[in-house]
PDB file of C-alpha atoms and ligand atoms in Angstrom:
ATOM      1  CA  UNK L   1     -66.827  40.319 -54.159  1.00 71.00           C
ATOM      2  CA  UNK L   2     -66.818  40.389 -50.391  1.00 96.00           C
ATOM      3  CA  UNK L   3     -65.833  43.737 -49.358  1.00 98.00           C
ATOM      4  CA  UNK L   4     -67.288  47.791 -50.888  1.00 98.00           C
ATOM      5  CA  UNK L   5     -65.936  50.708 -49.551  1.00 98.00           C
ATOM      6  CA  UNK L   6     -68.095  53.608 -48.070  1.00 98.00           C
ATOM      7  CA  UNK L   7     -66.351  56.747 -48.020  1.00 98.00           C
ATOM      8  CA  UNK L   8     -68.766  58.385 -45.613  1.00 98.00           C
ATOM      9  CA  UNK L   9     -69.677  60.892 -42.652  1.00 98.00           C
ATOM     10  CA  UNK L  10     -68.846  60.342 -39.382  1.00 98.00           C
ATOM     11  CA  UNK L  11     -72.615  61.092 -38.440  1.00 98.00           C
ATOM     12  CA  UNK L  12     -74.181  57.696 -36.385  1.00 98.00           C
ATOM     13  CA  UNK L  13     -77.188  58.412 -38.603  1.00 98.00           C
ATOM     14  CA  UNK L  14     -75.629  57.801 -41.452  1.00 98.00           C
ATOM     15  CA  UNK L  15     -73.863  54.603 -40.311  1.00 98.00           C
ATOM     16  CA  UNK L  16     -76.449  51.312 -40.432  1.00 98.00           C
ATOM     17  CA  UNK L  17     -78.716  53.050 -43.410  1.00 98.00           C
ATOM     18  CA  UNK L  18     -75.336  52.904 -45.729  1.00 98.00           C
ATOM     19  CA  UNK L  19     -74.515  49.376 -44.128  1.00 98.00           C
ATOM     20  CA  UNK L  20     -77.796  47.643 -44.959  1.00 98.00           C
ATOM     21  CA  UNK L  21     -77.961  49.435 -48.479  1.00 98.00           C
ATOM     22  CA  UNK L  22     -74.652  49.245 -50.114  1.00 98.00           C
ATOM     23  CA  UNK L  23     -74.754  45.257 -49.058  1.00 98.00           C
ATOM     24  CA  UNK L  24     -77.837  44.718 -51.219  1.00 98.00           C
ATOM     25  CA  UNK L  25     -76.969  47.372 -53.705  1.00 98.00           C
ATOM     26  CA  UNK L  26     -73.298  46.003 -54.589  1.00 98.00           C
ATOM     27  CA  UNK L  27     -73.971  42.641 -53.439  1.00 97.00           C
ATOM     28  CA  UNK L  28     -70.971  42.252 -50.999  1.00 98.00           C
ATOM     29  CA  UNK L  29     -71.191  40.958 -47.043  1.00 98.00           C
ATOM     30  CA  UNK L  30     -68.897  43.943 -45.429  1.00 98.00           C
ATOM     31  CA  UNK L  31     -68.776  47.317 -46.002  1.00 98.00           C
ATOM     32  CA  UNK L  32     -65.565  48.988 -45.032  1.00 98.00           C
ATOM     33  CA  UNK L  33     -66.069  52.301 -43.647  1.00 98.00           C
ATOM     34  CA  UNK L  34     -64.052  55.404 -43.787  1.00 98.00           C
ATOM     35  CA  UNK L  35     -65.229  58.293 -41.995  1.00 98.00           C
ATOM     36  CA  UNK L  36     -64.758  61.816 -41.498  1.00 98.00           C
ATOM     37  CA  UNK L  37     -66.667  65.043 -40.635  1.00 98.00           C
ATOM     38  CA  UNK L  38     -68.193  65.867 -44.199  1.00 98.00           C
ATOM     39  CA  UNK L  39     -65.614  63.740 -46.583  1.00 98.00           C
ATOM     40  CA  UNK L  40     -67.151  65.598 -49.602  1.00 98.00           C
ATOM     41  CA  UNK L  41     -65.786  68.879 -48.685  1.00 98.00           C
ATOM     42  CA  UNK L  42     -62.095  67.693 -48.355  1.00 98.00           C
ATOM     43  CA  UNK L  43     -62.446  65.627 -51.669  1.00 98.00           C
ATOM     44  CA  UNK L  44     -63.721  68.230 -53.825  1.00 98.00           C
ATOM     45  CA  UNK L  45     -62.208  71.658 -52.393  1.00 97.00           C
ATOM     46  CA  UNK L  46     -58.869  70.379 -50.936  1.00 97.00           C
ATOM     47  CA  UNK L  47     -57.942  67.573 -52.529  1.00 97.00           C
ATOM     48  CA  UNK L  48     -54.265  67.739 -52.282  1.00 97.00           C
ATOM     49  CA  UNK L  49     -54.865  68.345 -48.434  1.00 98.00           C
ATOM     50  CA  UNK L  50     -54.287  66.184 -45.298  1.00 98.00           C
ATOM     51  CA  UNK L  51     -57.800  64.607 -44.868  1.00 98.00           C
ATOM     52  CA  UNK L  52     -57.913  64.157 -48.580  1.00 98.00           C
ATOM     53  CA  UNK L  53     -54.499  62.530 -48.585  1.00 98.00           C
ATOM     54  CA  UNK L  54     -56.027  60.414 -45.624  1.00 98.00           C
ATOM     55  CA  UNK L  55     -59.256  59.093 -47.500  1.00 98.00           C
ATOM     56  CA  UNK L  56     -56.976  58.011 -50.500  1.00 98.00           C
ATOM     57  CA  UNK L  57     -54.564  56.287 -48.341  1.00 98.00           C
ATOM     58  CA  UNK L  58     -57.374  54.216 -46.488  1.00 98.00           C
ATOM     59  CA  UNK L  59     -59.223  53.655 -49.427  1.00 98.00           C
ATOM     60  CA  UNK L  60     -56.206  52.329 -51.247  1.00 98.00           C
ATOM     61  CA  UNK L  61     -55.949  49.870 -48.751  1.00 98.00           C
ATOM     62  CA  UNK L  62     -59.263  48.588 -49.026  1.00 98.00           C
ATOM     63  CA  UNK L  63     -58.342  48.217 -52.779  1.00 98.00           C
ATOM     64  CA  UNK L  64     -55.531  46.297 -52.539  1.00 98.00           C
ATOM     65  CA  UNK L  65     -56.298  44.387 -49.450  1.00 97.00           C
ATOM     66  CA  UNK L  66     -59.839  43.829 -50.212  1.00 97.00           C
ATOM     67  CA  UNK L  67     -59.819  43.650 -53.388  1.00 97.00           C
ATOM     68  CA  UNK L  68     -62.586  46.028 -53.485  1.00 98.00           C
ATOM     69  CA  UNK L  69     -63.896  47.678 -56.621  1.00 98.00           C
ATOM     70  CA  UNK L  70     -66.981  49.208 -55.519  1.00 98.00           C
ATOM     71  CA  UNK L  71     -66.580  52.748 -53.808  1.00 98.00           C
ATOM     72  CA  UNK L  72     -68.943  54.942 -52.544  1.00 98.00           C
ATOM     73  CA  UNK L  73     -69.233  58.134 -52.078  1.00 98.00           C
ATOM     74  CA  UNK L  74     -71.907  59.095 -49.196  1.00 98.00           C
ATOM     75  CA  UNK L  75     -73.108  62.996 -48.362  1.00 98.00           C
ATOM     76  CA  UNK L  76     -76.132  63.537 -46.074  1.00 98.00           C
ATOM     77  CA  UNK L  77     -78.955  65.706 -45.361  1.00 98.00           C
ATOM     78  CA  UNK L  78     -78.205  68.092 -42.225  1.00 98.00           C
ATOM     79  CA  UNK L  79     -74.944  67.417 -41.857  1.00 98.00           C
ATOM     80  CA  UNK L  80     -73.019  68.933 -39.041  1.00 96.00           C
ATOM     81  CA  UNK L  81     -69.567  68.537 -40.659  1.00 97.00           C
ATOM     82  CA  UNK L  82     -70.303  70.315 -43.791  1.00 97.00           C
ATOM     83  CA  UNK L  83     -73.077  72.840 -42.965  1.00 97.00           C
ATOM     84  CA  UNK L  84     -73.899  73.885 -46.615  1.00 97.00           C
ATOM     85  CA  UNK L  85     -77.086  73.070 -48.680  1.00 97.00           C
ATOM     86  CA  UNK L  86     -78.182  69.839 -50.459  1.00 97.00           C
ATOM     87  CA  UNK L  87     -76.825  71.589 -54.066  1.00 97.00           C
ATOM     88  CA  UNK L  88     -73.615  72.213 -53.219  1.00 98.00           C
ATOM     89  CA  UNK L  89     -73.474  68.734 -51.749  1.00 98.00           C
ATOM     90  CA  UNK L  90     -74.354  67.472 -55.083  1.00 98.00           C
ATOM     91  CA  UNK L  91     -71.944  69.198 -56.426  1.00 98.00           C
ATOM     92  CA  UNK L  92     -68.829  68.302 -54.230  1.00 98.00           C
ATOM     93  CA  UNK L  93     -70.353  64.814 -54.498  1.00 98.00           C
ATOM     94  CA  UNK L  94     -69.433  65.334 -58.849  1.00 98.00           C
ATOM     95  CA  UNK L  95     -66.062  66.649 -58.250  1.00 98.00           C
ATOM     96  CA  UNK L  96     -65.490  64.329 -54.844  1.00 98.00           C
ATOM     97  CA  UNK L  97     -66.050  61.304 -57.699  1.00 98.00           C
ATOM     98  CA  UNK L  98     -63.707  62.911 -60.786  1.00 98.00           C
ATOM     99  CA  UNK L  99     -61.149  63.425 -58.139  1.00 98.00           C
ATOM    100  CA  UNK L 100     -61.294  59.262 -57.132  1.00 98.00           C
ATOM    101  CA  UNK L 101     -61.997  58.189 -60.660  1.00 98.00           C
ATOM    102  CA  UNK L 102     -58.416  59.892 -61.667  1.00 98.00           C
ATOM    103  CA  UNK L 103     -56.785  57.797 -58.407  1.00 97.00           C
ATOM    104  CA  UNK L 104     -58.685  54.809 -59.010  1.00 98.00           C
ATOM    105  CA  UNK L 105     -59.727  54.345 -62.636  1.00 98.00           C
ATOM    106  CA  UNK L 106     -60.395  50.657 -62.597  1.00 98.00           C
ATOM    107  CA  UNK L 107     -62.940  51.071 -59.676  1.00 98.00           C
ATOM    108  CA  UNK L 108     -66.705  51.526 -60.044  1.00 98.00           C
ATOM    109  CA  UNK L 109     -67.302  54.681 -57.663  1.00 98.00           C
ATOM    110  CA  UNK L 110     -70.988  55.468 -56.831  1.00 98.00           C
ATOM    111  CA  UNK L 111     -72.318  58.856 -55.598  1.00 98.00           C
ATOM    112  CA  UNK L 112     -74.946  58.310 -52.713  1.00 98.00           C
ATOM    113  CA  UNK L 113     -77.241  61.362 -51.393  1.00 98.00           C
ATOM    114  CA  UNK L 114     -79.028  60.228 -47.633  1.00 98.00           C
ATOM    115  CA  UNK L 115     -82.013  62.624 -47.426  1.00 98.00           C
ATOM    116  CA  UNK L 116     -84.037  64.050 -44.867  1.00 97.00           C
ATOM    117  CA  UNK L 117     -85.677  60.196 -44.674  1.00 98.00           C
ATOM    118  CA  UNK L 118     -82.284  58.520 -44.126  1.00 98.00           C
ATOM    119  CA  UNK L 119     -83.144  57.119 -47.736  1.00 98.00           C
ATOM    120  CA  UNK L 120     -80.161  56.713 -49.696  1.00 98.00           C
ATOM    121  CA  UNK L 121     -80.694  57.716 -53.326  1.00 98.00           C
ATOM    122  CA  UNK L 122     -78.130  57.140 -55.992  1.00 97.00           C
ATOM    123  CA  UNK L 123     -76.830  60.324 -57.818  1.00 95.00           C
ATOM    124  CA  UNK L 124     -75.849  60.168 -61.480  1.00 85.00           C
TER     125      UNK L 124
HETATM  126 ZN1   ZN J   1     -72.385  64.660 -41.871  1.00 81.81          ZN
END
């Protein structure tokens, strides 16, 4: 497997910390990013909207051009794009993951939190 897909925040903090861990973690060489302001929030509270509609349709590609099987899904500490606290992260993260497992049921998709260390830590 060459490629993952990070479904992640657009925030340039976020960006080289999900990089260098997802390689390692899922073994692959690239990581192929799609960003947007927050992603969690679209995923899990408007997930028959635009930007949800958007996500799917890039990560679909990565899927069938990539062959990827690994997803994951990324939410941060302090982020600027969905201003709300680390527990309801968590919890979009949950529903963010049953709404791609129902898309993508063949793929392995991975809930990451970043924290306050730009650690990632993997959420069950
Ligand atoms: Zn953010």
């Amino acid at each position: 497997m060459t490629f993952c897909t990070a479904i992640n925040c657009l925030d340039g903090r976020t960006q080289e910390p999900v990089v260098a861990y997802l390689k390692n973690h899922f073994k692959v060489k690239y990581v192929d990013m799609i960003t947007e302001a927050g992603p969690v929030q679209y995923l899990a509270d408007d997930p028959s909207g635009q930007i949800a509609n958007s996500i799917l349709e890039r990560t679909e590609l990565t899927i069938v051009r990539h062959n990827v099987v690994n997803v994951a899904i990324v939410a941060h500490y302090n982020c600027l794009g969905n201003p709300v606290c680390e527990k309801t992260q968590k919890r979009q993260l949950t529903h963010a993951r049953d709404f791609l497992k129902k898309k993508f049921p063949k793929q392995n998709i991975q809930n990451f939190w970043v924290d306050s260390d730009w650690q990632l830590n993997i959420i069950e």
